[in-house]
Coordinates of C-alpha atoms and ligand atoms in Angstrom, one line a residue:
X1 CA -13.7 -22.2 -11.8
X2 CA -10.1 -23.2 -13.8
X3 CA -7.2 -21.9 -13.7
X4 CA -3.6 -22.5 -14.9
X5 CA -2.3 -21.0 -12.0
X6 CA -0.2 -23.4 -10.1
X7 CA -1.7 -22.4 -6.7
X8 CA -0.6 -25.1 -4.6
X9 CA 3.5 -25.1 -5.4
X10 CA 2.2 -20.9 -4.1
X11 CA 1.2 -22.1 -1.3
X12 CA 4.6 -24.2 -0.3
X13 CA 6.2 -21.5 -0.2
X14 CA 4.8 -20.1 2.2
X15 CA 5.4 -21.6 5.3
X16 CA 3.1 -19.9 7.5
X17 CA -0.2 -20.7 5.2
X18 CA 0.0 -24.5 6.6
X19 CA -1.4 -24.4 9.7
X20 CA -4.6 -24.8 12.0
X21 CA -6.2 -22.4 13.4
X22 CA -9.0 -23.2 15.5
X23 CA -8.8 -27.0 15.1
X24 CA -10.0 -26.1 11.2
X25 CA -6.9 -25.4 8.2
X26 CA -6.4 -21.7 8.5
X27 CA -8.0 -19.6 5.4
X28 CA -5.5 -15.8 5.0
X29 CA -7.9 -12.8 4.4
X30 CA -5.9 -10.5 5.3
X31 CA -4.0 -9.6 3.6
X32 CA -5.2 -6.4 2.7
X33 CA -3.6 -5.6 6.4
X34 CA -0.6 -7.3 6.2
X35 CA 0.7 -10.4 3.5
X36 CA 2.7 -12.8 4.6
X37 CA 6.2 -13.3 3.4
X38 CA 7.6 -16.4 0.9
X39 CA 11.2 -17.8 2.0
X40 CA 12.5 -16.6 -0.2
X41 CA 12.2 -13.8 1.5
X42 CA 12.4 -14.1 5.1
X43 CA 15.3 -17.2 3.8
X44 CA 16.9 -13.4 2.2
X45 CA 16.5 -11.8 5.9
X46 CA 18.4 -15.1 7.7
X47 CA 21.5 -14.9 5.5
X48 CA 21.5 -11.0 5.1
X49 CA 21.8 -11.5 8.9
X50 CA 23.6 -15.0 9.0
X51 CA 26.7 -14.0 6.5
X52 CA 27.1 -9.5 5.8
X53 CA 24.9 -7.9 8.2
X54 CA 27.0 -4.2 9.1
X55 CA 25.9 -0.5 9.2
X56 CA 26.2 0.8 5.1
X57 CA 27.3 3.8 3.2
X58 CA 30.0 4.4 6.8
X59 CA 32.8 1.5 6.1
X60 CA 35.4 0.0 4.0
X61 CA 35.5 -2.8 5.3
X62 CA 34.5 -5.5 3.0
X63 CA 31.1 -6.5 4.9
X64 CA 29.9 -3.0 4.6
X65 CA 30.7 -2.8 1.3
X66 CA 27.7 -6.1 0.8
X67 CA 25.6 -5.0 2.6
X68 CA 25.7 -1.6 1.0
X69 CA 26.2 -2.7 -3.0
X70 CA 22.8 -5.7 -1.5
X71 CA 20.9 -2.3 -0.7
X72 CA 20.9 -0.2 -3.2
X73 CA 20.8 -3.4 -5.7
X74 CA 17.4 -3.5 -4.3
X75 CA 16.9 0.7 -4.6
X76 CA 17.0 -0.1 -8.7
X77 CA 15.4 -3.0 -8.3
X78 CA 12.8 -1.7 -6.6
X79 CA 13.1 1.8 -9.4
X80 CA 12.6 -0.5 -12.0
X81 CA 9.2 -2.8 -10.5
X82 CA 7.6 1.3 -10.5
X83 CA 9.0 2.1 -13.8
X84 CA 11.0 5.3 -11.5
X85 CA 12.8 7.4 -14.0
X86 CA 16.3 7.3 -11.6
X87 CA 17.2 5.3 -8.3
X88 CA 17.4 7.7 -6.8
X89 CA 14.1 8.9 -6.8
X90 CA 13.3 5.1 -4.5
X91 CA 12.9 6.7 -1.0
X92 CA 13.0 4.5 1.2
X93 CA 11.0 5.0 4.7
X94 CA 9.2 2.5 7.8
X95 CA 5.9 2.3 5.2
X96 CA 3.7 4.1 4.1
X97 CA 2.6 5.7 6.5
X98 CA 5.8 7.7 7.3
X99 CA 6.2 7.9 3.0
X100 CA 2.8 10.4 3.2
X101 CA 4.3 12.3 6.5
X102 CA 7.1 13.0 5.3
X103 CA 5.6 14.1 1.9
X104 CA 3.8 16.2 4.2
X105 CA 5.7 17.2 6.7
X106 CA 8.6 19.2 4.1
X107 CA 5.9 20.0 1.8
X108 CA 4.2 21.6 3.5
X109 CA 6.8 23.7 5.0
X110 CA 7.9 25.1 1.9
X111 CA 4.8 25.4 -0.5
X112 CA 1.6 25.5 1.8
X113 CA 0.2 28.5 3.3
X114 CA -2.8 30.3 5.0
X115 CA -5.5 29.7 2.4
X116 CA -3.9 26.9 0.0
X117 CA -5.9 23.6 -0.2
X118 CA -5.2 20.2 -0.8
X119 CA -7.9 18.3 -2.4
X120 CA -8.0 14.3 -1.7
X121 CA -11.6 11.9 -1.7
X122 CA -13.6 10.7 1.0
X123 CA -12.1 7.0 0.7
X124 CA -8.5 8.0 1.9
X125 CA -7.2 5.4 4.3
X126 CA -6.8 7.6 7.8
X127 CA -2.9 7.5 6.6
X128 CA -3.9 10.4 3.8
X129 CA -5.6 12.6 5.4
X130 CA -3.8 13.2 9.0
X131 CA -0.4 14.0 8.0
X132 CA -2.5 16.7 6.4
X133 CA -4.5 17.7 8.7
X134 CA -1.7 18.8 10.8
X135 CA 0.2 19.9 7.9
X136 CA -3.4 22.4 7.5
X137 CA -2.8 22.8 11.5
X138 CA 0.6 24.4 10.9
X139 CA 0.7 25.8 8.0
X140 CA -3.4 26.8 8.2
X141 CA -4.2 25.7 4.2
X142 CA -7.8 23.7 4.6
X143 CA -9.0 20.4 3.0
X144 CA -11.1 19.4 0.1
X145 CA -12.9 16.3 -0.4
X146 CA -14.0 14.7 -3.0
X147 CA -17.0 12.7 -2.9
X148 CA -17.1 9.2 -3.1
X149 CA -20.1 7.8 -5.5
X150 CA -22.2 4.5 -4.2
X151 CA -20.6 2.4 -5.3
X152 CA -17.7 3.3 -4.1
X153 CA -16.0 5.5 -7.3
X154 CA -14.6 8.9 -7.6
X155 CA -15.7 11.1 -10.5
X156 CA -13.1 12.4 -11.7
X157 CA -14.7 15.9 -12.9
X158 CA -15.7 16.3 -9.5
X159 CA -11.6 16.9 -8.9
X160 CA -11.7 19.8 -12.3
X161 CA -14.6 21.0 -9.7
X162 CA -12.5 21.3 -6.6
X163 CA -9.4 22.5 -8.3
X164 CA -9.4 26.0 -7.8
X165 CA -5.9 28.7 -7.8
X166 CA -5.8 27.8 -4.2
X167 CA -4.8 24.2 -5.0
X168 CA -1.1 23.3 -3.7
X169 CA -1.2 19.3 -4.1
X170 CA -3.9 16.5 -5.1
X171 CA -3.6 13.3 -2.8
X172 CA -5.0 10.0 -3.1
X173 CA -4.7 6.5 -2.3
X174 CA -4.3 4.4 -6.1
X175 CA -7.1 1.0 -4.5
X176 CA -9.2 1.9 -1.6
X177 CA -8.3 -0.8 1.5
X178 CA -11.4 -0.8 2.2
X179 CA -13.8 -1.1 -0.5
X180 CA -11.3 -2.2 -3.0
X181 CA -11.6 0.2 -5.7
X182 CA -8.9 1.2 -8.5
X183 CA -9.4 5.3 -8.8
X184 CA -8.8 6.6 -12.2
X185 CA -5.2 8.5 -10.8
X186 CA -3.6 8.3 -14.1
X187 CA -6.8 10.9 -15.8
X188 CA -6.7 12.1 -11.9
X189 CA -3.1 13.7 -11.8
X190 CA -3.0 15.0 -16.3
X191 CA -5.7 16.9 -14.9
X192 CA -3.6 18.3 -11.9
X193 CA -0.9 18.9 -13.7
X194 CA -3.5 21.5 -16.7
X195 CA -2.8 23.2 -13.1
X196 CA 0.8 22.6 -12.2
X197 CA -0.4 21.0 -9.1
X198 CA 1.3 18.1 -8.4
X199 CA 0.0 15.1 -6.7
X200 CA 0.3 12.3 -5.1
X201 CA -0.8 8.5 -4.5
X202 CA -0.7 6.4 -2.1
X203 CA -0.5 2.0 -4.0
X204 CA -0.6 0.6 -0.3
X205 CA -2.9 -1.6 -2.2
X206 CA -2.3 -1.5 -5.6
X207 CA 1.3 -2.3 -6.0
X208 CA 0.5 -5.8 -4.3
X209 CA -2.4 -6.6 -7.4
X210 CA -1.5 -3.9 -9.6
X211 CA 1.6 -3.6 -12.3
X212 CA 2.5 0.1 -11.2
X213 CA 4.1 2.2 -13.5
X214 CA 5.5 6.2 -12.6
X215 CA 6.0 6.7 -15.8
X216 CA 2.0 5.8 -17.1
X217 CA 0.5 7.5 -14.2
X218 CA 3.1 10.2 -14.9
X219 CA 2.1 10.9 -10.6
X220 CA 5.2 13.1 -8.2
X221 CA 4.6 11.3 -5.2
X222 CA 3.5 7.3 -5.2
X223 CA 4.2 5.7 -1.3
X224 CA 3.9 2.6 -0.8
X225 CA 4.6 -0.5 2.6
X226 CA 6.7 -3.6 2.2
X227 CA 5.1 -5.7 4.4
X228 CA 1.4 -5.9 1.9
X229 CA 3.4 -6.8 -0.6
X230 CA 5.3 -9.9 0.4
X231 CA 9.0 -7.3 2.0
X232 CA 8.8 -7.7 6.0
X233 CA 7.5 -5.0 7.5
X234 CA 9.3 -2.1 8.9
X235 CA 10.1 -1.4 4.9
X236 CA 7.5 1.2 2.5
X237 CA 8.8 3.6 -0.4
X238 CA 8.9 7.1 -1.9
X239 CA 9.1 7.9 -5.1
X240 CA 8.7 11.2 -5.7
X241 CA 9.8 13.0 -8.7
X242 CA 13.7 14.0 -9.3
X243 CA 13.0 18.1 -8.6
X244 CA 9.7 17.8 -7.0
X245 CA 12.4 15.5 -4.0
X246 CA 15.2 18.3 -5.1
X247 CA 12.4 21.5 -4.1
X248 CA 11.7 20.2 -0.7
X249 CA 13.6 20.4 3.0
X250 CA 15.0 16.8 4.8
X251 CA 12.7 15.6 7.6
X252 CA 14.6 14.2 9.9
X253 CA 18.6 15.5 11.0
X254 CA 20.7 13.2 11.5
X255 CA 23.1 10.6 9.6
X256 CA 24.0 9.7 6.4
X257 CA 21.3 13.0 5.2
X258 CA 24.4 15.8 5.5
X259 CA 27.2 16.3 2.8
X260 CA 29.2 19.1 5.7
X261 CA 28.3 19.2 9.4
X262 CA 29.2 22.8 11.2
X263 CA 27.8 24.0 14.6
X264 CA 27.0 27.2 11.7
X265 CA 25.4 25.8 9.5
X266 CA 24.8 22.7 7.8
X267 CA 24.7 21.1 4.3
X268 CA 22.7 18.4 2.6
X269 CA 23.4 15.1 0.9
X270 CA 22.1 14.6 -3.1
X271 CA 19.1 11.9 -3.4
X272 CA 18.2 9.5 -2.5
X273 CA 20.0 10.3 0.8
X274 CA 19.4 13.7 2.2
X275 CA 15.7 12.0 3.1
X276 CA 17.1 8.8 4.5
X277 CA 18.5 10.7 7.7
X278 CA 19.9 7.6 10.2
X279 CA 21.2 3.6 10.4
X280 CA 17.6 2.0 7.6
X281 CA 17.1 -1.0 8.0
X282 CA 19.0 -3.2 5.7
X283 CA 17.8 -6.4 6.4
X284 CA 14.2 -5.0 5.5
X285 CA 15.4 -3.0 2.4
X286 CA 17.0 -6.5 0.9
X287 CA 13.9 -8.8 1.8
X288 CA 12.6 -6.1 -0.3
X289 CA 14.2 -7.1 -3.7
X290 CA 13.8 -10.5 -2.9
X291 CA 10.1 -9.8 -2.3
X292 CA 10.1 -7.9 -6.0
X293 CA 12.6 -10.4 -7.1
X294 CA 9.8 -13.8 -5.8
X295 CA 6.9 -11.7 -8.5
X296 CA 8.8 -12.1 -11.3
X297 CA 9.7 -15.0 -10.9
X298 CA 6.1 -16.7 -9.9
X299 CA 4.7 -14.8 -12.8
X300 CA 3.4 -11.8 -11.5
X301 CA 1.2 -10.9 -15.0
X302 CA 0.5 -14.1 -14.1
X303 CA -0.6 -13.9 -10.3
X304 CA -2.6 -10.6 -11.5
X305 CA -4.6 -13.0 -13.4
X306 CA -5.2 -15.4 -10.6
X307 CA -5.7 -12.3 -8.2
X308 CA -9.3 -11.1 -10.6
X309 CA -10.2 -14.6 -10.8
X310 CA -10.7 -15.3 -7.3
X311 CA -12.1 -11.7 -6.7
X312 CA -14.5 -12.4 -9.7
X313 CA -15.6 -15.8 -7.9
X314 CA -16.2 -14.0 -4.1
X315 CA -17.8 -11.7 -5.5
X316 CA -20.1 -14.2 -7.1
X317 CA -20.4 -16.4 -4.5
X318 CA -20.2 -14.6 -1.2
X319 CA -22.7 -11.7 -3.4
X320 CA -25.5 -13.5 -3.9
X321 CA -26.0 -14.4 -0.6
X322 CA -28.9 -14.3 0.6
X323 CA -29.0 -10.9 3.7
X324 CA -25.5 -10.6 2.0
X325 CA -24.6 -7.3 1.0
X326 CA -21.4 -6.3 -1.1
X327 CA -19.8 -2.9 -0.2
X328 CA -18.6 -1.5 -3.1
X329 CA -19.3 -2.3 -6.4
X330 CA -16.9 0.0 -8.5
X331 CA -16.6 -1.6 -12.1
X332 CA -13.0 -1.1 -11.6
X333 CA -11.8 -3.2 -8.7
X334 CA -8.9 -5.4 -7.0
X335 CA -8.3 -7.3 -4.0
X336 CA -10.4 -7.0 -1.9
X337 CA -14.4 -7.6 -1.2
X338 CA -16.5 -5.9 1.5
X339 CA -19.9 -6.4 2.6
X340 CA -22.3 -6.7 5.7
X341 CA -24.5 -9.4 7.1
X342 CA -28.5 -8.7 7.7
X343 CA -28.9 -7.7 11.1
X344 CA -25.1 -8.7 12.0
X345 CA -23.0 -6.3 13.5
X346 CA -19.6 -7.0 12.2
X347 CA -17.7 -7.3 14.9
X348 CA -19.4 -10.2 16.3
X349 CA -20.0 -11.8 11.9
X350 CA -15.7 -11.8 12.0
X351 CA -15.2 -13.4 14.9
X352 CA -17.5 -16.5 14.2
X353 CA -16.0 -16.3 11.1
X354 CA -12.3 -17.1 13.4
X355 CA -14.0 -19.9 15.2
X356 CA -14.1 -21.3 11.4
X357 CA -10.2 -20.6 11.5
X358 CA -10.7 -17.6 9.3
X359 CA -9.4 -14.3 9.2
X360 CA -10.8 -11.3 7.4
X361 CA -11.3 -8.4 9.3
X362 CA -13.8 -6.1 10.3
X363 CA -15.0 -3.0 11.1
X364 CA -13.9 1.0 9.6
X365 CA -10.4 0.2 8.1
X366 CA -9.3 3.0 9.2
X367 CA -11.5 4.9 6.6
X368 CA -13.8 6.3 9.6
X369 CA -14.3 9.1 6.9
X370 CA -15.3 6.8 4.6
X371 CA -18.0 4.7 6.5
X372 CA -19.6 7.6 8.0
X373 CA -20.6 9.0 4.3
X374 CA -21.3 5.6 3.1
X375 CA -23.4 5.3 6.6
X376 CA -22.6 2.2 7.3
X377 CA -19.7 1.3 11.1
X378 CA -17.8 -1.3 9.5
X379 CA -18.0 -3.4 7.2
X380 CA -16.2 -7.0 7.1
X381 CA -13.4 -7.9 4.7
X382 CA -11.4 -10.3 2.2
X383 CA -8.5 -9.0 1.0
X384 CA -7.0 -11.6 -1.3
X385 CA -4.0 -12.6 -2.0
X386 CA -2.5 -15.0 -5.6
X387 CA -1.6 -18.3 -2.3
X388 CA -6.1 -18.2 -1.6
X389 CA -8.2 -20.7 -3.4
X390 CA -11.2 -21.2 -4.9
X391 CA -12.2 -23.6 -2.2
X392 CA -11.2 -21.0 0.9
X393 CA -13.8 -18.2 -0.8
X394 CA -15.6 -21.2 -0.4
X395 CA -15.4 -21.8 3.1
X396 CA -16.2 -18.0 3.8
X397 CA -19.6 -18.9 1.9
X398 CA -19.9 -21.7 4.5
X399 CA -18.8 -19.5 7.7
X400 CA -20.6 -16.8 6.6
X401 CA -23.9 -19.7 5.9
X402 CA -23.4 -20.4 9.2
X403 CA -23.2 -16.7 10.8
X404 CA -26.3 -16.4 9.5
X405 CA -27.8 -19.6 10.8
X406 CA -26.9 -18.3 14.4
X407 CA -28.6 -14.4 14.5
X408 CA -31.2 -16.0 12.1
Ligands
7TS1 N1 -2.9 3.1 2.9 C1 -3.3 2.4 2.5 C2 -4.2 2.7 1.0 C3 -4.0 1.2 4.0 O1 -4.1 0.1 3.3 C4 -3.2 1.5 4.9 C5 -3.3 0.3 6.0 C6 -2.0 2.1 4.6 C7 -2.0 3.2 4.0 C8 -1.3 2.6 5.9 O2 0.2 1.1 5.6 P1 1.1 1.3 6.6 O3 1.9 0.0 5.9 O4 2.3 2.3 6.5 O5 0.8 1.0 7.8 N2 -3.9 0.0 4.8 C9 -4.5 -1.6 6.2 C10 -5.4 -2.5 6.4 O6 -6.8 -2.0 5.1 N3 -5.5 -3.0 7.5 O7 -4.5 -2.5 8.4 C11 -3.5 -1.4 7.5

């Protein structure tokens, strides 16, 4: 298959890819779990530690000012990247998980009462299930689940059926980590808003593969992780619409989130600092800024198109192997190919595939309710990045043939 995307040049930016694993050139198909990092990101992080490491917001001294400036530049860059209205709608968190927990805690505390309802889908990652269950335990609210069809799609009509007078929030993944389905988040947000219900979107698997635009989607909250989009581990973002963030109480107390403190009373800082208690991960934030700049440098739109071709090629080649069943065949998909091999447990298949130096993930992908819904124990999941190649897909095809031979 022909493509104009210069993948060899891109690969040279990722030194980790150039290594042998079990005597084979590494094929890294576990990008859904975490992506690798270009030199632009690791250089930015080491530059921070080597040249201007300092705590932010607290010092009048030079280094502190430089670090603070770099952090706030990144906040503006993130805001532009996702088309937020204001930089202060970008809250830095440890990742998607923490971002969702923040909303589940703060929103739950103020807005959930016994018998209230949270709507979510059957294909959520545990990170977008468990925090809501915990909020329900604290408040007496309950969860309502949007079903998934055998292709791995949700029907917006089902959302409408579930919305009722007690619905307080709708939450769903933009892209399923287990199946790759792109959910109709814009349409669902519009439906929820017609009933004045806020929407949280888990964008962990979307941000690396799609252009996400807060104005276009229209959602009230959007969570994502740096480490799945070429930025360091331990940094992530909660986008929140200003009016919603202003209505929520802080969820952690500490330095930086306050305006004044006495033993009698504390008043809180303005956005975004109200939600950023304690010393932030400045290096991670700077690395995230570098990752976004990197995506712009390589031509993110072209990279996205290339990933589409890659997924298409993998779907065709792997999907046509006899005895392989694709799991998740939604019309709109990105990033992920999940499959099963007849009579082979996903774990055994993954172990053999690893012997060929190919990193895939096997299991329930932190989406156990989805696996139960589909009545399968798990899947083998190849998840892609723009640094993967068609030849690597061919290597996976060969490895699958070997698995079949061994279990034949
Ligand atoms: N939401 C989705 C849709 C995810 O895919 C993940 C991580 C998370 C939330 C949690 O992100 P974190 O960065 O806070 O951990 N997904 C996966 C995965 O598919 N394999 O490993 C982690």
